[in-house]
Short mmCIF file of C-alpha atoms and ligand atoms in Angstrom, two decimals:
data_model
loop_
_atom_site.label_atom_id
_atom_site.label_comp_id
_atom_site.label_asym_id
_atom_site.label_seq_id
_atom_site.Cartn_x
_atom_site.Cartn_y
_atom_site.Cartn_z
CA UNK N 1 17.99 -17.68 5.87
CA UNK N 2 18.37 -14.35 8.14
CA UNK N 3 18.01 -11.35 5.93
CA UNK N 4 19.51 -8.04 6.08
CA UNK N 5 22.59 -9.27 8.62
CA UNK N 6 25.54 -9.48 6.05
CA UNK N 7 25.76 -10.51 2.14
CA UNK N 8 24.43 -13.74 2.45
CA UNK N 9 24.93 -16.19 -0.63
CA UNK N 10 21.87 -15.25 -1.97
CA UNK N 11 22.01 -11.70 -1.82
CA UNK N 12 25.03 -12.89 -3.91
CA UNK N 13 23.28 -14.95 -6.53
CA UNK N 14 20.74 -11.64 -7.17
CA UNK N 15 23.52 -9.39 -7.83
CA UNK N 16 24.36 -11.31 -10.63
CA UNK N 17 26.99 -11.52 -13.21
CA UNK N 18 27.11 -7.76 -12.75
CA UNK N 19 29.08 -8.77 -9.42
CA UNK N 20 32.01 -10.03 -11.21
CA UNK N 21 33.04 -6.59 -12.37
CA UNK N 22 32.46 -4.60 -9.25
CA UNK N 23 35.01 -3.64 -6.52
CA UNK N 24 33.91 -4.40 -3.55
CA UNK N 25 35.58 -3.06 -0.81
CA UNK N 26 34.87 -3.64 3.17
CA UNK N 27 37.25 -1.01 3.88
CA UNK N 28 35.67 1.44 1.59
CA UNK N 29 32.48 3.05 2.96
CA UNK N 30 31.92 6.09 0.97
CA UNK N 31 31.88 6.90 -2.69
CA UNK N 32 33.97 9.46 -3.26
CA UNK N 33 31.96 12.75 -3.54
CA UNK N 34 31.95 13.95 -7.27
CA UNK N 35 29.91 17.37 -6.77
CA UNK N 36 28.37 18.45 -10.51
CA UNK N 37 30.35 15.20 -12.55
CA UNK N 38 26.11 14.19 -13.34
CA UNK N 39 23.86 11.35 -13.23
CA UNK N 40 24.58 9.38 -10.36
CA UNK N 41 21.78 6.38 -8.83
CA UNK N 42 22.21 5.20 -5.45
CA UNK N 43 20.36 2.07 -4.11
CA UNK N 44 20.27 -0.39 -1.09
CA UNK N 45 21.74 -4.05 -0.65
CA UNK N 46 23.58 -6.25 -3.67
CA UNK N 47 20.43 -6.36 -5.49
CA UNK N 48 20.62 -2.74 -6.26
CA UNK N 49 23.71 -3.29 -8.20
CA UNK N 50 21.63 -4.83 -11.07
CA UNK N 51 19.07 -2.21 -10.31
CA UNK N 52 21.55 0.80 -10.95
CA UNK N 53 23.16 -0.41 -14.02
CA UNK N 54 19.73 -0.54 -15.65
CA UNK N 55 18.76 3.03 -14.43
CA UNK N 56 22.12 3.95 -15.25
CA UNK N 57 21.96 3.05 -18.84
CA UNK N 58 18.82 4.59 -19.04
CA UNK N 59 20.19 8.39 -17.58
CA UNK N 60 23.35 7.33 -19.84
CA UNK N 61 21.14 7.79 -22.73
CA UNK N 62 20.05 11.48 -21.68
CA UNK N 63 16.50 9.42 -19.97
CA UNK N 64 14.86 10.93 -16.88
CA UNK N 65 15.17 10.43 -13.27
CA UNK N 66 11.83 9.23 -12.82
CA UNK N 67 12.20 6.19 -15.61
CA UNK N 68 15.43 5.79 -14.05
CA UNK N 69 13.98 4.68 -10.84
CA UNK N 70 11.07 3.16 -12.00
CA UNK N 71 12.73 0.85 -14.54
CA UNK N 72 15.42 0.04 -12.43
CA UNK N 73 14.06 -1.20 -9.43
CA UNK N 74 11.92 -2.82 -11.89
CA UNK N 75 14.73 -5.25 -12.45
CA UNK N 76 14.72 -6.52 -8.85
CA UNK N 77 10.71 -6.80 -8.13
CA UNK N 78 11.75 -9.29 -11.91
CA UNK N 79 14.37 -11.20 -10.16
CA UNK N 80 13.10 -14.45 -8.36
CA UNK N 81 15.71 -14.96 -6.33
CA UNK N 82 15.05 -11.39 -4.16
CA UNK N 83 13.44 -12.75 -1.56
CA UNK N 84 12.30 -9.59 -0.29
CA UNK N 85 11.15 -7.75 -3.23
CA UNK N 86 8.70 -8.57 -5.87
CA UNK N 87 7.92 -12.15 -7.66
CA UNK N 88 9.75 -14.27 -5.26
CA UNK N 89 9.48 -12.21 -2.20
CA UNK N 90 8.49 -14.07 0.85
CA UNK N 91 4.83 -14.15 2.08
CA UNK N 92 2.97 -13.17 4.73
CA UNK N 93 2.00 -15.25 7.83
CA UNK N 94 -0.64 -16.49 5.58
CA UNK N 95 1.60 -17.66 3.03
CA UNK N 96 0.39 -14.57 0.96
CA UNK N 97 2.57 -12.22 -1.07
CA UNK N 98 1.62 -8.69 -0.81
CA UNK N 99 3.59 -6.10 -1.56
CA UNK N 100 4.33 -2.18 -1.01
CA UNK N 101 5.85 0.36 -3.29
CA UNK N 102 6.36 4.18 -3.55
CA UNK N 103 7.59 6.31 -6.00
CA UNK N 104 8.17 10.29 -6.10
CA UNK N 105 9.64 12.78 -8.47
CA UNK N 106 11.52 15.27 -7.02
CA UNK N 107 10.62 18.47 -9.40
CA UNK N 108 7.11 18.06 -8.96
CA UNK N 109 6.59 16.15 -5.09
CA UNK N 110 4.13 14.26 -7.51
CA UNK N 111 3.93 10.72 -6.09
CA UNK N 112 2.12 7.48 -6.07
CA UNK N 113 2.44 4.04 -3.59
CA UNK N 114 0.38 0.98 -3.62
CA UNK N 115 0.65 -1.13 -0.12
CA UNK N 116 -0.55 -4.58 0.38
CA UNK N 117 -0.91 -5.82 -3.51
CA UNK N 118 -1.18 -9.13 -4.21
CA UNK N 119 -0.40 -10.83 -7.61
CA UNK N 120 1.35 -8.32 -9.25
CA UNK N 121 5.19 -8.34 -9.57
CA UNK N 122 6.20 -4.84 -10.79
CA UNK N 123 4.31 -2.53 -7.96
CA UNK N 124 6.53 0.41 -8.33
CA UNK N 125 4.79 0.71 -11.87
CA UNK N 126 1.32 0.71 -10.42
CA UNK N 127 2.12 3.10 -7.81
CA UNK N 128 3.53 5.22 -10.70
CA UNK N 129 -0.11 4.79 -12.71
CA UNK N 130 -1.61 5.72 -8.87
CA UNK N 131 1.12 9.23 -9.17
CA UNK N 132 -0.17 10.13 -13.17
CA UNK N 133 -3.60 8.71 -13.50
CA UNK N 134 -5.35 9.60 -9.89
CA UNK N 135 -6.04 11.92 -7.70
CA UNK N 136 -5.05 10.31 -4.96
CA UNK N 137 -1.45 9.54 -3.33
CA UNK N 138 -1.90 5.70 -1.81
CA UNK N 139 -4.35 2.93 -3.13
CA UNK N 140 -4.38 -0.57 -0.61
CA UNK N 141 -5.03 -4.05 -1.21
CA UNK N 142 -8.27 -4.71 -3.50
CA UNK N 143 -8.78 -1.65 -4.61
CA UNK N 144 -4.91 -1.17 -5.57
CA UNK N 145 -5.41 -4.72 -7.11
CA UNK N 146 -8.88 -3.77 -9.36
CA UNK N 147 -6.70 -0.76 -10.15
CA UNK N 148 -3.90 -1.91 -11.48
CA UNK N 149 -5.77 -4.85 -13.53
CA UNK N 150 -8.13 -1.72 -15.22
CA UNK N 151 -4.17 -0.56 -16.00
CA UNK N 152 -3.79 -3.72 -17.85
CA UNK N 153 -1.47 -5.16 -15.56
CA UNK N 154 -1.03 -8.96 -15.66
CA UNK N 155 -1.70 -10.98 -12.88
CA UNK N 156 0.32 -13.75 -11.51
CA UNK N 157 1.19 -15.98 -8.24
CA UNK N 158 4.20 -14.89 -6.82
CA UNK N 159 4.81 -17.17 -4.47
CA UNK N 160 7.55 -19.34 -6.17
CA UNK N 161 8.63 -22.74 -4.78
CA UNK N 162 11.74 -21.55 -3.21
CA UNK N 163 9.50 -18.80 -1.06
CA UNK N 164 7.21 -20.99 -0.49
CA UNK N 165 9.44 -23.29 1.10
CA UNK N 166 10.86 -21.02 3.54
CA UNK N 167 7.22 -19.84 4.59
CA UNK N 168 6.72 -24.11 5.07
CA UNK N 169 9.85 -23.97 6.90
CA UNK N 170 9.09 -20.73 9.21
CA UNK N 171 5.62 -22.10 9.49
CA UNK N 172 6.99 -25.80 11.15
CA UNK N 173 9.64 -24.11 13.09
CA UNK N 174 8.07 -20.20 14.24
CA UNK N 175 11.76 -18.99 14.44
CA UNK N 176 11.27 -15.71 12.97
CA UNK N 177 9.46 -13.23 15.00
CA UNK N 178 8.41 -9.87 13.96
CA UNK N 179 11.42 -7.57 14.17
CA UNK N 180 13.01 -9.74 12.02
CA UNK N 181 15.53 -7.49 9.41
CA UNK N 182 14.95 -7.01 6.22
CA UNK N 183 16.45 -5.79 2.52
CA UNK N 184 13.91 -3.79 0.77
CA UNK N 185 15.43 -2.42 -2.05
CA UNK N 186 14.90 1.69 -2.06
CA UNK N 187 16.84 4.01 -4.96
CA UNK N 188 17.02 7.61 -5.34
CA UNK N 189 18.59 8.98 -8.91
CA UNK N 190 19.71 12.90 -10.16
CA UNK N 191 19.70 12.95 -14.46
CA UNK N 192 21.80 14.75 -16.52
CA UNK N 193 19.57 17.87 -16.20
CA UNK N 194 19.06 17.83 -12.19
CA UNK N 195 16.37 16.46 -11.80
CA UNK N 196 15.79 14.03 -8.83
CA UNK N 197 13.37 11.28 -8.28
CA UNK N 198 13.01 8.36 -5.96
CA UNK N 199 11.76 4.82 -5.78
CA UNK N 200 10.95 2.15 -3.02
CA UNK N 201 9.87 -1.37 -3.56
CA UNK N 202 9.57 -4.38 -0.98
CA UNK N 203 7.33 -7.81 0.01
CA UNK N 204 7.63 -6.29 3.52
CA UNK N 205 8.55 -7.99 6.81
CA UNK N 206 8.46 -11.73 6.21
CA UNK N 207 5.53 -13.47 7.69
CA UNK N 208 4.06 -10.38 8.78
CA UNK N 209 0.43 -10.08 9.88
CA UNK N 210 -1.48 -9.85 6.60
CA UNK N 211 -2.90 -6.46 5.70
CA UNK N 212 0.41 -4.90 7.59
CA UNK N 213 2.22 -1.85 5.81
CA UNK N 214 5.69 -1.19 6.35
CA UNK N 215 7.46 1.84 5.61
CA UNK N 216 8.32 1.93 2.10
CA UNK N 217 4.84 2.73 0.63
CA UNK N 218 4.44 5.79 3.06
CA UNK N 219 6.21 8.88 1.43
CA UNK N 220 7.90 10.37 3.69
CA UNK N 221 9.00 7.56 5.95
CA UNK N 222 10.44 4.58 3.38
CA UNK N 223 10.96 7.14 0.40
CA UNK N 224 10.92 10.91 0.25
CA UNK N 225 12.73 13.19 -2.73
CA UNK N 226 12.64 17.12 -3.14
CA UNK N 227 14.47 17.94 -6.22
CA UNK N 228 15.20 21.56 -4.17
CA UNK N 229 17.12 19.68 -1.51
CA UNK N 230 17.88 15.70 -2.59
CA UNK N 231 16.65 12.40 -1.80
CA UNK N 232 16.25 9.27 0.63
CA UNK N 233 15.34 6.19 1.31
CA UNK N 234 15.25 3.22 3.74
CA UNK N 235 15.37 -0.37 4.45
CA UNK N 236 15.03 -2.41 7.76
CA UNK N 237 12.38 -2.52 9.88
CA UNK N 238 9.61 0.01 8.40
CA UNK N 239 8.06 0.03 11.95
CA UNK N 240 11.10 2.27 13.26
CA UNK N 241 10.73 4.18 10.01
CA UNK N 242 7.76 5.30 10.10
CA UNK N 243 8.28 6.35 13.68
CA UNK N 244 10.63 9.24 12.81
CA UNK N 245 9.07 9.98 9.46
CA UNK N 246 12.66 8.88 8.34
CA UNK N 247 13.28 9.30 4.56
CA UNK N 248 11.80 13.04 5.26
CA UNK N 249 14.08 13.82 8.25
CA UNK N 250 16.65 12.70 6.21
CA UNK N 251 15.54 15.19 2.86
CA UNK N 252 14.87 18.24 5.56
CA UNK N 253 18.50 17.83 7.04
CA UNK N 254 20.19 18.22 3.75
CA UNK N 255 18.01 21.00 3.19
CA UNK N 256 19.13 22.66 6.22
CA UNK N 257 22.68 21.98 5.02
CA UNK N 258 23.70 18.58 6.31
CA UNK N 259 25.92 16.57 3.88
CA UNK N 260 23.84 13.60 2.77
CA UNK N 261 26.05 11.52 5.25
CA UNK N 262 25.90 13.25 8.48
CA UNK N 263 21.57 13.82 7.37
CA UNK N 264 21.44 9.45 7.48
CA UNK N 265 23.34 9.71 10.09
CA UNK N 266 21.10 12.08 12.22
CA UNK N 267 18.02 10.21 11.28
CA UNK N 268 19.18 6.81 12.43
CA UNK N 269 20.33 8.48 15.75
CA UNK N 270 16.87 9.21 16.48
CA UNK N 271 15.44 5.68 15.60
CA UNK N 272 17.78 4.78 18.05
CA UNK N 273 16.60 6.76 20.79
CA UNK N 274 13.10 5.42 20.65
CA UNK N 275 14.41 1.67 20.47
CA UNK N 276 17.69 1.33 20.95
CA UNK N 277 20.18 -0.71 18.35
CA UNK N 278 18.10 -3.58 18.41
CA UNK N 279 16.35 -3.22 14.98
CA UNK N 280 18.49 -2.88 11.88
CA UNK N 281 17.42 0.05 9.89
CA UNK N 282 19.78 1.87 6.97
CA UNK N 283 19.20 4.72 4.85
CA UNK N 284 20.99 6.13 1.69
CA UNK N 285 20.75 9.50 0.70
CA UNK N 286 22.04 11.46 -2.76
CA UNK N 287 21.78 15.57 -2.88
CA UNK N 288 20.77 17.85 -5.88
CA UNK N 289 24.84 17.96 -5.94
CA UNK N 290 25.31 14.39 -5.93
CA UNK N 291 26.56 13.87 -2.74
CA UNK N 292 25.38 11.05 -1.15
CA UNK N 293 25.19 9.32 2.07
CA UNK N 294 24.78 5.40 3.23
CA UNK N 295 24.97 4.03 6.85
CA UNK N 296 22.70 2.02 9.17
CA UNK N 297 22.53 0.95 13.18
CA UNK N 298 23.98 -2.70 12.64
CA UNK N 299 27.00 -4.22 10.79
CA UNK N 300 26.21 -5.55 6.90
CA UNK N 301 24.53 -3.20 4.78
CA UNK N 302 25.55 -2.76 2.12
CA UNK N 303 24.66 0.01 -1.41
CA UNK N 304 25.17 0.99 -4.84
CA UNK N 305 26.40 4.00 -6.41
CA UNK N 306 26.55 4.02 -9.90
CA UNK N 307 28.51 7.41 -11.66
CA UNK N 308 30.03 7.36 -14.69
CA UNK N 309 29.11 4.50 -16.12
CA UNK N 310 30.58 2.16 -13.15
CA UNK N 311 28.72 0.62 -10.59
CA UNK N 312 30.45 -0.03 -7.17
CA UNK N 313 29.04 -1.72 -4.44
CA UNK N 314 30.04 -0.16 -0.82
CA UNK N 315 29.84 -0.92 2.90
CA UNK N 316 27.72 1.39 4.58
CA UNK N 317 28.69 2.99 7.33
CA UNK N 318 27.49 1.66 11.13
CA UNK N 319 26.63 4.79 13.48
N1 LIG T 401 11.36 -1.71 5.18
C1 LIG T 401 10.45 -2.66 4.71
C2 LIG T 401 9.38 -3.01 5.61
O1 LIG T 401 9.50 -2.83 6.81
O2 LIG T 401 8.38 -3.49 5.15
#
């Protein structure tokens, strides 16, 4: 099934029963902006809607930002029917799953990604071990695998039959070339005391090369959060991420006064002068007043806002 074009049946199904209480609304693209009314979470596709309500609940009960995000997008990288996140996610060309994650705080600009780990389904968590336990920013394949078993981590296959099938399917028929769109699930949350952080989590590009690295483990192009200014992240193809250092263009416009809005805005302008609208790329965006901002370059993205204790699932915005 095409990803990332529209809310396609499955996207459905991984929402949940959570769906059944939300308004959805096509004609509704922006939350309305509640400057100062406190913790809000803002994440990317259906999937996030399950997401939010669990990093909701946790801010509800006076919990961080940073648990917030990690927690909750916990939930999806859980769910094996996201097929682009997590256990479940589809493979590489290889029939491999390997997956990249990021996550930052925004008081500190501590933060932590793992890119290209296999077997293990929560990667947000080890990149959050890679933020508080190392020295370093960014730990790859093997040696973000031995790292996260000397965590205690467990290990599993994560290729379930459903994935696998579609990888059999790709495999007999080559449809899918590289370019193909895609619904990583990125979330950015503000706590009752201000304080931002940010989390990214995806299986990549299906059937991409093995060993490649998309956008959301690099801080700064699928994730980036400065509690002094606000948040974003992205979803789509990381390639054209990663060429405008996106998720930080983003951040620096709001800190130059953009509202989050016109910031995504601005960023996906310039992926689109290096390749046109042919790739679909979205970002959302949340300030340290809890603004926020959604949009991509092509029609069906949707996000999640969750405020108050309601989660609403929205239509972003196409430029
Ligand atoms: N945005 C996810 C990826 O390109 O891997």
């Amino acid at each position: 099934m095409q990803k990332g074009e529209g809310l396609t049946r499955r996207d459905f199904l991984a929402a949940g029963a959570a769906m059944a209480t939300l308004a959805i609304s096509a004609e509704k693209t922006l939350a309305d902006d509640e400057e100062g009314t406190g913790p809000v979470v803002i994440s990317t596709w259906p999937h996030g809607v399950a997401a939010n309500e669990a990093a909701g609940k946790i801010l509800s009960e006076g919990g961080s930002a940073l648990d917030a995000v990690e927690k909750g997008v916990n939930v999806c990288e859980l769910d094996p029917a996201v097929s682009s996140v997590g256990l479940g996610g589809y493979p590489n060309e290889a029939g491999v799953v390997q997956l990249d994650a990021s996550i930052m705080d925004g008081e500190t600009r501590a933060c932590g990604a793992v890119a290209a780990l296999e077997r293990v389904a929560t990667p947000v968590s080890v990149a959050r071990r890679v933020m508080e336990k190392t020295r370093h920013v960014l730990l790859v394949g093997a040696g973000a695998l031995e790292f996260a078993r000397a965590e205690g981590f467990e290990e599993r296959e994560l290729l379930t039959e459903e994935s696998r099938r579609a990888w059999e399917a790709w495999k007999a028929s080559r449809e899918k070339k590289e370019g193909d769109p895609h619904d990583t699930i990125g979330m950015v949350a503000i706590d009752s005391r201000g304080r931002m952080a940010g989390a990214c989590t995806t299986s990549g590009l299906p059937w991409k090369m093995p060993g490649r690295v998309g956008d959301s483990p690099i801080v700064g192009a699928g994730l980036y959060v400065d509690g002094k200014a606000g948040g974003a992240a992205a979803t789509g193809v990381g390639e054209e991420v990663i060429r405008v250092a996106g998720s930080f263009l983003v951040v620096e416009r709001m800190r130059a006064g953009d509202h989050p809005q016109a910031a995504v805005e601005a960023a996906l302008a310039r992926i689109v002068e290096n390749s046109g609208t042919r790739h679909q790329v979205a970002f959302v965006a949340l300030d340290r007043a809890g603004r926020i901002g959604a949009a991509s370059i092509k029609p069906g993205f949707t996000y999640a806002v969750w405020r108050g204790g309601k989660v609403e699932l929205l239509v972003g915005k196409v430029i």
